[in-house]
Coordinates of C-alpha atoms and ligand atoms in Angstrom, one line a residue:
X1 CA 32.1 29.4 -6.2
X2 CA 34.7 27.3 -4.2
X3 CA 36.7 24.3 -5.4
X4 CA 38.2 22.0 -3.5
X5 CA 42.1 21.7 -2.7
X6 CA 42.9 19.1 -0.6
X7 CA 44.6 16.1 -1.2
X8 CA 42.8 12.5 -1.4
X9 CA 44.0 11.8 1.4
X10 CA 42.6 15.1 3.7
X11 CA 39.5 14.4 1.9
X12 CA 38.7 11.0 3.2
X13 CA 39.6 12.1 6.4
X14 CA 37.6 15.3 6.3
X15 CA 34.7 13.3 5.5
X16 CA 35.5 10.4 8.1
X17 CA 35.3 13.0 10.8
X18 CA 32.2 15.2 9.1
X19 CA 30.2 12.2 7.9
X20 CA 30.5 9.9 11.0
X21 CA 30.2 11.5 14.7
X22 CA 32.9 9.2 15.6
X23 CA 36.0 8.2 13.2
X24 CA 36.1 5.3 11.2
X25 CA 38.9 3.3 9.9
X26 CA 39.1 4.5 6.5
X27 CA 37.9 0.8 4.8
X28 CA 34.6 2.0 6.7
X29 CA 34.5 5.3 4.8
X30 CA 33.5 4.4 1.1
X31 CA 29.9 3.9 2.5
X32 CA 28.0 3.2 -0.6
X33 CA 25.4 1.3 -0.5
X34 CA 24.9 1.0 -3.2
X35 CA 17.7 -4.9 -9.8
X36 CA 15.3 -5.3 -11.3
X37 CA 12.4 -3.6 -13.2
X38 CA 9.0 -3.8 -10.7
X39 CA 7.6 -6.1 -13.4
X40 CA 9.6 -8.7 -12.9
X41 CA 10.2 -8.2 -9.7
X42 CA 8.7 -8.2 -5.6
X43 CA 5.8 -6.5 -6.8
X44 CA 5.3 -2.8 -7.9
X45 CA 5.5 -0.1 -6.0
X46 CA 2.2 1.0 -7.0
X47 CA -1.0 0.0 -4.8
X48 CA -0.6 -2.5 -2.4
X49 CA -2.2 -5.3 -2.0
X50 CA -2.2 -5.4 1.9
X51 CA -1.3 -3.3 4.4
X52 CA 2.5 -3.8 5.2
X53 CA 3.2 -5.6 8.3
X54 CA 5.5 -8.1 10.2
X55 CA 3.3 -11.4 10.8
X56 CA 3.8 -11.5 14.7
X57 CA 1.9 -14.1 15.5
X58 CA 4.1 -16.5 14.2
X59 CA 7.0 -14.1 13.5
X60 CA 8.2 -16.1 10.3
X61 CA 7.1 -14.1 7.7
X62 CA 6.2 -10.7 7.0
X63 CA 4.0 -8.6 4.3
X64 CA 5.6 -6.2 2.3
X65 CA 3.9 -4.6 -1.1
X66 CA 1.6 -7.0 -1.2
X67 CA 4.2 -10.3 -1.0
X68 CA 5.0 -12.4 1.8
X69 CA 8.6 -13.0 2.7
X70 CA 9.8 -16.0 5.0
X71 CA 11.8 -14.4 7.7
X72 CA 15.3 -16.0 8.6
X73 CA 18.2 -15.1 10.6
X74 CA 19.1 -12.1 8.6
X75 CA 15.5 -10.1 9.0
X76 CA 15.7 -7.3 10.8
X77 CA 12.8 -4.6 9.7
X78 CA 11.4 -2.9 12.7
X79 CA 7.6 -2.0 12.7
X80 CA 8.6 1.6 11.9
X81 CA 10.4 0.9 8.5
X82 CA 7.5 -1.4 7.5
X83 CA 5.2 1.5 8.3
X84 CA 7.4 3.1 5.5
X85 CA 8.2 1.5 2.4
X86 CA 6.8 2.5 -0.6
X87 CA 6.6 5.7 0.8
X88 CA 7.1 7.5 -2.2
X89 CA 7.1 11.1 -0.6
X90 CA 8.5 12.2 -4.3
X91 CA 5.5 10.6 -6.5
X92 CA 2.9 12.9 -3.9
X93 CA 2.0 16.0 -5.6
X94 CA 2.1 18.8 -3.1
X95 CA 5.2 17.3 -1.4
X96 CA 8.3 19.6 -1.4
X97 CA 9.9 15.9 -2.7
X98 CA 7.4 16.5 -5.7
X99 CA 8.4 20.0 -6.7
X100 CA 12.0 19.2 -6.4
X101 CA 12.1 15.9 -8.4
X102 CA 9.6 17.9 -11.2
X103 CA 12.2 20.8 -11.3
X104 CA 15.6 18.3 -11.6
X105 CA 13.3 16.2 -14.7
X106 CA 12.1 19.8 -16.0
X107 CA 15.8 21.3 -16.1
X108 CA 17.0 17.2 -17.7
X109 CA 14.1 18.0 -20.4
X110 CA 15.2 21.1 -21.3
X111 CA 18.7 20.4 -21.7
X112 CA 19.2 17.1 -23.1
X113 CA 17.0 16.0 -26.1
X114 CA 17.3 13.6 -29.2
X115 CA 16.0 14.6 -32.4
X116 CA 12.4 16.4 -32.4
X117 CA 13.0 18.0 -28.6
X118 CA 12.5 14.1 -27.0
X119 CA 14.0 14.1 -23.9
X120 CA 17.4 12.0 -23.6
X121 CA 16.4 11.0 -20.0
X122 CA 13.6 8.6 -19.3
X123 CA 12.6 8.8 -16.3
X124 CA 11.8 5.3 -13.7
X125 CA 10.1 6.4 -10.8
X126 CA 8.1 3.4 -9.8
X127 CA 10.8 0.5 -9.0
X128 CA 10.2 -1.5 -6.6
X129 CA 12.6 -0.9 -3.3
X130 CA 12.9 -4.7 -2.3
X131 CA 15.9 -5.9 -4.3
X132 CA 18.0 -9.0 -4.1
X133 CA 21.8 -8.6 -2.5
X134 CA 22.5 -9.3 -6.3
X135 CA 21.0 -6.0 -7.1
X136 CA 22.1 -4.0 -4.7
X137 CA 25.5 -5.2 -4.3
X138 CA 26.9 -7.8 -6.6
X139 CA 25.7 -6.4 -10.0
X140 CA 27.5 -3.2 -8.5
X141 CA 31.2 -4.9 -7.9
X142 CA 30.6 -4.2 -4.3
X143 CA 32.9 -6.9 -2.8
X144 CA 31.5 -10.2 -0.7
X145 CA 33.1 -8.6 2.2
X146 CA 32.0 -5.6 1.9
X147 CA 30.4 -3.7 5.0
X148 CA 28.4 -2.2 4.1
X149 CA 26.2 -5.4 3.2
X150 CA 25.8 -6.4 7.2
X151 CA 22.6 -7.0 8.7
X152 CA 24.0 -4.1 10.8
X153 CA 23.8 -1.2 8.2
X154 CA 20.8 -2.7 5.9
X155 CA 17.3 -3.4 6.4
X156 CA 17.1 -7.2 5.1
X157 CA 13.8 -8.7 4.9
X158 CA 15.5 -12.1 4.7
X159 CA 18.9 -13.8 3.0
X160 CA 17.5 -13.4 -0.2
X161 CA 15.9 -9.7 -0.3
X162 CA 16.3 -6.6 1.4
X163 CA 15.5 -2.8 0.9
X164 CA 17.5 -1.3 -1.4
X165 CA 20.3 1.0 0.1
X166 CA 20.3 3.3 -2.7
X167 CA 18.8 3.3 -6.1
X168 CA 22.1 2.0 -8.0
X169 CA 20.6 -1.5 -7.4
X170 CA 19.3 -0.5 -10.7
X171 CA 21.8 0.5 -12.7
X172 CA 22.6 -2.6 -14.2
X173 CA 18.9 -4.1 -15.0
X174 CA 18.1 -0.2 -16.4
X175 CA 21.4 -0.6 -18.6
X176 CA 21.0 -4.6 -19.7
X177 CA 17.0 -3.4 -20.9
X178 CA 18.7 -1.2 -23.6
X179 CA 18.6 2.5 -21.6
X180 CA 21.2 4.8 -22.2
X181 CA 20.5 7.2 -20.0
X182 CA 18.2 7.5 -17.0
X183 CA 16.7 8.9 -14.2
X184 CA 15.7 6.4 -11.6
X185 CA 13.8 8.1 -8.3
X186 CA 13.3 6.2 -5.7
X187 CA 12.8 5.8 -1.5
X188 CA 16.1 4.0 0.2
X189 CA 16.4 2.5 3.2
X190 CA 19.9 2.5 5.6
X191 CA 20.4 1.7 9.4
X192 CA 22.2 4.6 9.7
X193 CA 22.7 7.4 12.2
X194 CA 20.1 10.0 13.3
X195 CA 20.9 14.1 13.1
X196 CA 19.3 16.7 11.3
X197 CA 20.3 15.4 7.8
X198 CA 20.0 12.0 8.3
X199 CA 17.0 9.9 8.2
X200 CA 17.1 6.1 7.8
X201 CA 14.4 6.2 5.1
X202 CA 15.1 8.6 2.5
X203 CA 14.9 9.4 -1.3
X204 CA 17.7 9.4 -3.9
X205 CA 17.2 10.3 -7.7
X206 CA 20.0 8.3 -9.7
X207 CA 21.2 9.6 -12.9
X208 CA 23.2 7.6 -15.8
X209 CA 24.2 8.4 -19.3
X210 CA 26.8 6.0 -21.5
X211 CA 27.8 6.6 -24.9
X212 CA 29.4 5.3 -27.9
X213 CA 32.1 6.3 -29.6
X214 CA 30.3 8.5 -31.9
X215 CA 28.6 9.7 -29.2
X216 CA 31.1 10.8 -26.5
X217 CA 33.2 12.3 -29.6
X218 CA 30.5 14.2 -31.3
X219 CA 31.0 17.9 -30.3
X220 CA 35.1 17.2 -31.2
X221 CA 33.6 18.3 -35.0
X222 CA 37.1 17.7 -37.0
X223 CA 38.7 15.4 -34.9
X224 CA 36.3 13.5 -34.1
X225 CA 37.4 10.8 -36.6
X226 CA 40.9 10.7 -34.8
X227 CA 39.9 10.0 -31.1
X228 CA 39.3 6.8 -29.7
X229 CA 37.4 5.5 -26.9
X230 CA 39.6 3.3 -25.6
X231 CA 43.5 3.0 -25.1
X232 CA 44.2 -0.4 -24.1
X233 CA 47.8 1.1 -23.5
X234 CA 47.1 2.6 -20.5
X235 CA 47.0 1.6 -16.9
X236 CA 44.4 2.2 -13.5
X237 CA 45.6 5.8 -12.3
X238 CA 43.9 8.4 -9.3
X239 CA 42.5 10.2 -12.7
X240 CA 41.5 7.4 -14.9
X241 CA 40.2 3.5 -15.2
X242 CA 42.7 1.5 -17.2
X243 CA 42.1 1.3 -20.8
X244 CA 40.5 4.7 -21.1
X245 CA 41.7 6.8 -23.8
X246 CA 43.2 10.7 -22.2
X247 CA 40.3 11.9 -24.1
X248 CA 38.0 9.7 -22.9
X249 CA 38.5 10.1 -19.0
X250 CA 38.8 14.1 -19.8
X251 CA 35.7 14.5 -21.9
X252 CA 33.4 12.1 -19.5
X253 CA 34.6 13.9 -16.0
X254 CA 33.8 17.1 -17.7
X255 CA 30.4 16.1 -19.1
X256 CA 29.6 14.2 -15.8
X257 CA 30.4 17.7 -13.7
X258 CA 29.0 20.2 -15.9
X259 CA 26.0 18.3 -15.8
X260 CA 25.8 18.4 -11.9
X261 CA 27.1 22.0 -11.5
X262 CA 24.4 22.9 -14.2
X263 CA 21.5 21.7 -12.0
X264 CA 23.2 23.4 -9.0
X265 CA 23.7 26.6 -10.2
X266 CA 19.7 25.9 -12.2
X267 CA 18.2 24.9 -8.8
X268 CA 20.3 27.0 -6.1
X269 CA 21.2 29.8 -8.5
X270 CA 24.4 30.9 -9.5
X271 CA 26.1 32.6 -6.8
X272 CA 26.2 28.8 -5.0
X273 CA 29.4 27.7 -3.1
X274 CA 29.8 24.6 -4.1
X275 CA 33.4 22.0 -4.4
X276 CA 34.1 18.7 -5.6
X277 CA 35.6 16.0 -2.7
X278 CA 37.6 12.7 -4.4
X279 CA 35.2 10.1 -2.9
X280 CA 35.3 6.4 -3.5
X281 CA 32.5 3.8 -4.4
X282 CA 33.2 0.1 -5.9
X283 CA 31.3 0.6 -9.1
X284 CA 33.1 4.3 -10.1
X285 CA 35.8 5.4 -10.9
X286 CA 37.5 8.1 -10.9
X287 CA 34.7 9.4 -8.0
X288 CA 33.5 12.0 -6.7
X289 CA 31.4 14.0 -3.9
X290 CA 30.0 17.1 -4.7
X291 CA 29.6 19.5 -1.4
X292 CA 27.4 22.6 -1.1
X293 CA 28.0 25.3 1.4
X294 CA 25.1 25.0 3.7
X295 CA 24.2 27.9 6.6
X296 CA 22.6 26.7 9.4
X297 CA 19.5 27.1 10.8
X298 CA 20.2 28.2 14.2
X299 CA 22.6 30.9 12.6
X300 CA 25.5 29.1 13.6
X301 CA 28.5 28.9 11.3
X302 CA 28.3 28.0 7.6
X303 CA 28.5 24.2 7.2
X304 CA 29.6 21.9 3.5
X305 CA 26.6 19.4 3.0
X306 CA 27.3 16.3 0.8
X307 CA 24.8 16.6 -1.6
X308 CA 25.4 13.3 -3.8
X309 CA 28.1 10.8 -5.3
X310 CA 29.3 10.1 -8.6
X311 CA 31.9 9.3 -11.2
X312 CA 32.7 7.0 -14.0
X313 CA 30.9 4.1 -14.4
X314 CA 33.6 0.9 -14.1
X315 CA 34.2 -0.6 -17.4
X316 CA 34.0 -4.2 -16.0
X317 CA 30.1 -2.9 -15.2
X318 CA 29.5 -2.1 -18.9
X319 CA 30.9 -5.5 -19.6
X320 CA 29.1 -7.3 -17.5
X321 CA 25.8 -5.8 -18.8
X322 CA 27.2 -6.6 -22.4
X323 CA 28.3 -3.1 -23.2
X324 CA 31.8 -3.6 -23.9
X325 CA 31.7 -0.5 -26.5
X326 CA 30.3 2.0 -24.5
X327 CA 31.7 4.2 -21.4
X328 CA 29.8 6.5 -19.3
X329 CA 29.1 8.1 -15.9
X330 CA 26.4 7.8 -13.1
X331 CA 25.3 9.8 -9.8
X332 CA 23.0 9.6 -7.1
X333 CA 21.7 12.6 -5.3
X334 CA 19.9 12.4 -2.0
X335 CA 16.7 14.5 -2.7
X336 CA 15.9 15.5 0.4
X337 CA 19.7 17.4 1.1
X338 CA 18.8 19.2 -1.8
X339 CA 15.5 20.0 -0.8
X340 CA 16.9 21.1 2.5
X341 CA 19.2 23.7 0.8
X342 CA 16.5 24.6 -1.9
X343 CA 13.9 25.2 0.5
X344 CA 15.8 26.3 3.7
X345 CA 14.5 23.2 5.6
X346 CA 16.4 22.7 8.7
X347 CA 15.4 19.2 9.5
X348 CA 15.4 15.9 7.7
X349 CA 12.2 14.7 9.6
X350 CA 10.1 18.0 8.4
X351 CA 9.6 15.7 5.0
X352 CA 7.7 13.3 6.8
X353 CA 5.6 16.3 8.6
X354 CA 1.6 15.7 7.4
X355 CA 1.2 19.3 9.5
X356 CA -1.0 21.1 7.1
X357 CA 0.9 23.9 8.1
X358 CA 3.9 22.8 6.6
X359 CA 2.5 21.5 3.4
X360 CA 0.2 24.2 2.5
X361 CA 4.3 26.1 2.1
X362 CA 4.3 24.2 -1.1
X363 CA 1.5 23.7 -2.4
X364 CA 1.1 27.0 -4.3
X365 CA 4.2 25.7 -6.8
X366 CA 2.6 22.2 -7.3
X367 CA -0.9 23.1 -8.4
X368 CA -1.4 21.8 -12.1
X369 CA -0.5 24.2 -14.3
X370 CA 1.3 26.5 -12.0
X371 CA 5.0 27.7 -12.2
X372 CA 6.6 25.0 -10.8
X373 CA 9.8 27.7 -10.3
X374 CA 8.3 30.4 -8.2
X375 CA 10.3 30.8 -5.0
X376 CA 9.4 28.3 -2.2
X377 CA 11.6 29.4 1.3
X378 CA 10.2 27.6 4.4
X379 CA 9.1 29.4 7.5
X380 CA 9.5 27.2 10.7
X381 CA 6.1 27.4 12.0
X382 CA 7.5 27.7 15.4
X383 CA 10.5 26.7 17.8
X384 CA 10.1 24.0 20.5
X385 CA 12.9 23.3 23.0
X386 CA 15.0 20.3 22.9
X387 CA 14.9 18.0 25.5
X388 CA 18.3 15.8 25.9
X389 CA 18.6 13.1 28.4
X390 CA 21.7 10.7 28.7
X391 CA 21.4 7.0 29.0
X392 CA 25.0 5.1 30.4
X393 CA 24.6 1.3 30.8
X394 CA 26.8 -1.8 31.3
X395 CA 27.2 -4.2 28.4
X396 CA 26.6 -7.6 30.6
X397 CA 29.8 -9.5 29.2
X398 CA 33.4 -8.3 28.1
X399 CA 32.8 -10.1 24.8
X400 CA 28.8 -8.4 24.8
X401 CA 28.4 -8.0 21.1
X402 CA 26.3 -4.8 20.6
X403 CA 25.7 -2.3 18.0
X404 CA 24.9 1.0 18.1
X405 CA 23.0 0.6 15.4
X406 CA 20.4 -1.6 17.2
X407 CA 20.3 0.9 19.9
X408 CA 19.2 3.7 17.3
X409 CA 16.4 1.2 15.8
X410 CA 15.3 1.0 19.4
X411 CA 15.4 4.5 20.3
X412 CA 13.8 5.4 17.1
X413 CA 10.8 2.8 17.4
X414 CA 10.2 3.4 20.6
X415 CA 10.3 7.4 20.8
X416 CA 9.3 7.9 16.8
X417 CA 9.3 11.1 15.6
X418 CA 10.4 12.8 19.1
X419 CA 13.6 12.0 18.8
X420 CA 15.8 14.0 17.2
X421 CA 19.2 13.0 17.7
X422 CA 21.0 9.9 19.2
X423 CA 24.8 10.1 19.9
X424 CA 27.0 7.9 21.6
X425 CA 29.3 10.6 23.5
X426 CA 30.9 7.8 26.0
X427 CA 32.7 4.8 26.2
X428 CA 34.5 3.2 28.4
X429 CA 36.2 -0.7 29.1
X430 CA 36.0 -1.9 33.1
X431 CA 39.7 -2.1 34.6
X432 CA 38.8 -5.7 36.0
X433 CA 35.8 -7.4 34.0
X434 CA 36.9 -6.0 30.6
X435 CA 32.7 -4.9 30.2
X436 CA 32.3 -1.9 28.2
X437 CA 30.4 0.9 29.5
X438 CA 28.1 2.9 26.7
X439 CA 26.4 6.7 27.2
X440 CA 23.8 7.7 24.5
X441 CA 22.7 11.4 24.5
X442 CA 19.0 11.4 23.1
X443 CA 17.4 14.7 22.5
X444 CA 14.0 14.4 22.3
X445 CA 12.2 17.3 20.7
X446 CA 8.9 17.3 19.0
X447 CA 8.7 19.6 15.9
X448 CA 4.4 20.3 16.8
X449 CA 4.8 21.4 20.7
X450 CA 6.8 21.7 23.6
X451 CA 8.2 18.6 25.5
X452 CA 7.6 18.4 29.2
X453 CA 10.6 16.9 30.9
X454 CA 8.1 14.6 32.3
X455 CA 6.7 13.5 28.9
X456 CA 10.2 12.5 27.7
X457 CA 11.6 11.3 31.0
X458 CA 8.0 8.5 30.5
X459 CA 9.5 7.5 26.9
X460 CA 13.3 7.8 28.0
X461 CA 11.9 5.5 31.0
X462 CA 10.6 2.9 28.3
X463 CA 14.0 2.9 25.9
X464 CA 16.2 2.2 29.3
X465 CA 13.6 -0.9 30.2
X466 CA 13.4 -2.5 26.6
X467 CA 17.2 -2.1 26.6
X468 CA 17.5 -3.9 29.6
X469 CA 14.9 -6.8 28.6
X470 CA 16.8 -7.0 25.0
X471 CA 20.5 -6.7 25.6
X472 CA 20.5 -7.8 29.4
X473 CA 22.1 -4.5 29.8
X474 CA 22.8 -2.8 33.7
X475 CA 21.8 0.8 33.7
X476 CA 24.2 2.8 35.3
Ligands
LIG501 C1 25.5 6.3 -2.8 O1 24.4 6.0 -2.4 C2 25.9 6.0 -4.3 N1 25.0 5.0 -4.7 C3 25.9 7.2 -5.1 C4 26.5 7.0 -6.5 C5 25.7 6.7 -7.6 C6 27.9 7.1 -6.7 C7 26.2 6.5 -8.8 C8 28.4 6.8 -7.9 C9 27.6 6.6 -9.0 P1 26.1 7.8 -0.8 O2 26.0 6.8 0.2 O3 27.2 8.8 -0.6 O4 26.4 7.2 -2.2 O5 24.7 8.6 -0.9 C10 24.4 9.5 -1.9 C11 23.7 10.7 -1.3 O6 22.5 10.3 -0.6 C12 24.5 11.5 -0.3 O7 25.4 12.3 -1.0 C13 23.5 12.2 0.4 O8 23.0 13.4 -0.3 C14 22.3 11.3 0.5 N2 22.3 10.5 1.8 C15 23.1 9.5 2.2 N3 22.8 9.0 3.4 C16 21.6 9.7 3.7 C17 20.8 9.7 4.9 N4 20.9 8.8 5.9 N5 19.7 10.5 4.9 C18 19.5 11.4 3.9 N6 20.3 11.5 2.8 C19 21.3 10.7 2.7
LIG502 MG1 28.5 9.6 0.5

């Protein structure tokens, strides 16, 4: 077991230059992204209505679980994402997604009860993912500013709703409906790069508990009666929010880690290297990242995977959802990083594999009535070559505005599921004209047989041309 010792400062950087190919100034680096029950909101997530789609013909609205949406300025879904939502790989039995999520409930269930064994954690699994910027952002502190909210990084249907970026867009509806501590599962959505442990549509399983006074105190036995809550005494520190009691800000950080470490050590067992990295999101604090030592694949050197966020849950939060007496903490895992280390998966894409050969690996665990904790490892059904190919072109003005992002959204709706990683390795500003000059390495590889050059040359061919026709880029 490792722990982390490096200072605040190392950490952010650590993770500017681990989490982002290229470095970021460090506002960039708390990337959170981060409602409304499906009752009252867009529609459930259950059956839909009509098939998702973007209404080309007119190209001013668009069909998502069954609604229609008036497109604007801000819409940006690509036919791919559409394809998508409401995905819900961890509500299909038989998925790894499945077995995972039913472990992480089954080892909540056992853990934490109320009186007569009921579980402490209800679990929401069936939220709807288009959210209001209110949800996702607002309700969260996250500032006006922020940028995490640009059309860049999120997937906006239009100025009024977009995919939710991660599943504490419903914190605050979960928390004003009278739960006091939950489970929300969910698919998110984020224009985001593309490696092996990255996918722009993914699933993250949020977890939040909040207390009272009696609560939080409870296993303090004969002092109990003594300790307080809150300490309005004492000022915002790196350890603690202001107003926290010592007690307080000790007793939650410990429960809040414990908890987390428990379900490691429960799902990866206990031999685990694991180590906590100060992290930063608007709607914790003090935050953390927790970081699992991950081998690779290929056999190449042994690699720390951020395996989810969390801390204590801001007081002005509580507040605002009229719980001025209670504190508590919250985290959000990404399920399929821990399905990757559970199972030995070495790609992010293999979730969204419907090769039987790769579900049948899991199905043995998920049949009703099985033991959901017999030992799943994955065995790659076979190794295909990678294919790179680099694409350099001319932006056609010094003040071009372009973004990478876009480029990926291309690339991936264009190539799909061939490509498997898109990095920009080059750029460069013209001496005279001030245009910048771009070079994307694509490596195509297809996870069911091998790639002729000629087969990915056709599609590399077709991602140059649309660039051309949609940026008036000059190919170099
Ligand atoms: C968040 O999304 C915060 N909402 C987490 C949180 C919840 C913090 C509650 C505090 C309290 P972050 O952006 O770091 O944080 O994402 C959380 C986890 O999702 C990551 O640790 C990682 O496991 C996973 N994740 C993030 N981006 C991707 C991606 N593109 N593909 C797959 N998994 C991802
Ligand atoms: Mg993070």
């Amino acid at each position: 077991m490792q722990l982390g010792n490096l200072t605040f400062q190392e950490c952010l950087l650590l993770q500017s230059c681990r989490l982002h190919s290229k470095r970021l100034p460090l506002s960039r680096l708390p990337v959170i992204y981060g409602h409304r029950l499906a009752s009252t909101d867009s529609g459930s997530s259950g059956g839909n209505a009509a098939p998702n789609r973007l209404n080309n013909a007119s190209a001013k609205s668009l069909f998502l679980c069954g609604q229609e949406f008036e497109s604007d300025d801000y819409t940006n879904l690509t036919d791919r994402i559409i394809e998508q939502v409401n995905c819900g790989l961890h509500r299909q039995r038989g998925h790894p997604l499945w077995l995972l999520t039913n472990r992480i409930v089954g080892h909540f269930n056992a853990n934490y009860t109320r009186s007569r064994s009921r579980p402490l954690f209800t679990v929401v699994d069936n939220l709807s993912p288009i959210v209001t910027p209110e949800q996702n952002f607002d309700s969260l502190l996250i500032p006006a500013d922020h940028p995490s909210r640009r059309p860049s990084d999120v997937y906006y249907l239009n100025r009024g709703r977009l995919l939710r970026g991660h599943t504490s867009a419903h914190q605050c509806d979960l928390l004003r409906q009278g739960l006091d501590a939950f489970l929300v599962v969910g698919d998110v959505y984020r224009r985001d790069e593309i490696d092996r442990s990255h996918f722009p549509v993914f699933h993250q399983m949020e977890g939040v508990r909040i207390y009272s006074q009696e609560q939080l105190f409870a296993g303090a036995k004969d002092s109990a009666d003594s300790l307080r809550m809150f300490d309005r005494s004492r000022n915002r520190t790196d350890e603690q929010q202001a107003g926290h009691s010592v007690e307080t800000s000790k007793l939650l950080e410990h429960e809040l880690k414990s908890c987390l470490e428990g379900l490691a050590r429960r799902l990866f067992g206990s031999s685990i290297a694991y180590r906590w990295v100060p992290a930063y999101f608007p709607f914790t604090h003090p935050s953390w990242e927790l970081e699992v030592r991950h081998s690779q694949s290929d056999g190449g050197e042994a690699d720390w995977m951020e395996m989810l966020g969390c801390g204590i849950v801001e007081q002005r939060l509580l507040d605002g959802c009229g719980l001025p007496n209670r504190t508590g903490w919250a985290f959000g895992l990404g399920l399929e990083r821990w399905a990757m280390q559970l199972f030995s998966v070495p790609d992010i894409r293999l979730f969204w594999s419907k090769d039987p050969a790769f579900l049948a690996q899991f199905a043995q665990p998920c049949q009703p009535g099985a033991d959901l904790w017999q030992p799943v490892q994955y065995k790659p059904i076979s190794v295909y070559p990678p294919c790179p190919m680099d694409l350099s072109f001319w932006l056609p003005a010094a003040d071009a505005s372009f973004h990478s992002n876009d480029f990926y959204d291309l690339v991936r709706s264009i190539a799909g599921d061939l490509v498997e990683q898109v990095s920009l390795i080059d750029e460069f500003r013209h001496p005279k004209d001030g245009r910048m000059s771009l070079c994307y390495r694509i490596v195509y590889r297809s996870h069911e047989r091998t790639l002729t050059s000629e087969e990915a040359r056709t599609v590399h061919d077709q991602i140059a041309k649309s660039a051309v026709t949609r940026w008036a880029v000059q190919i170099r």
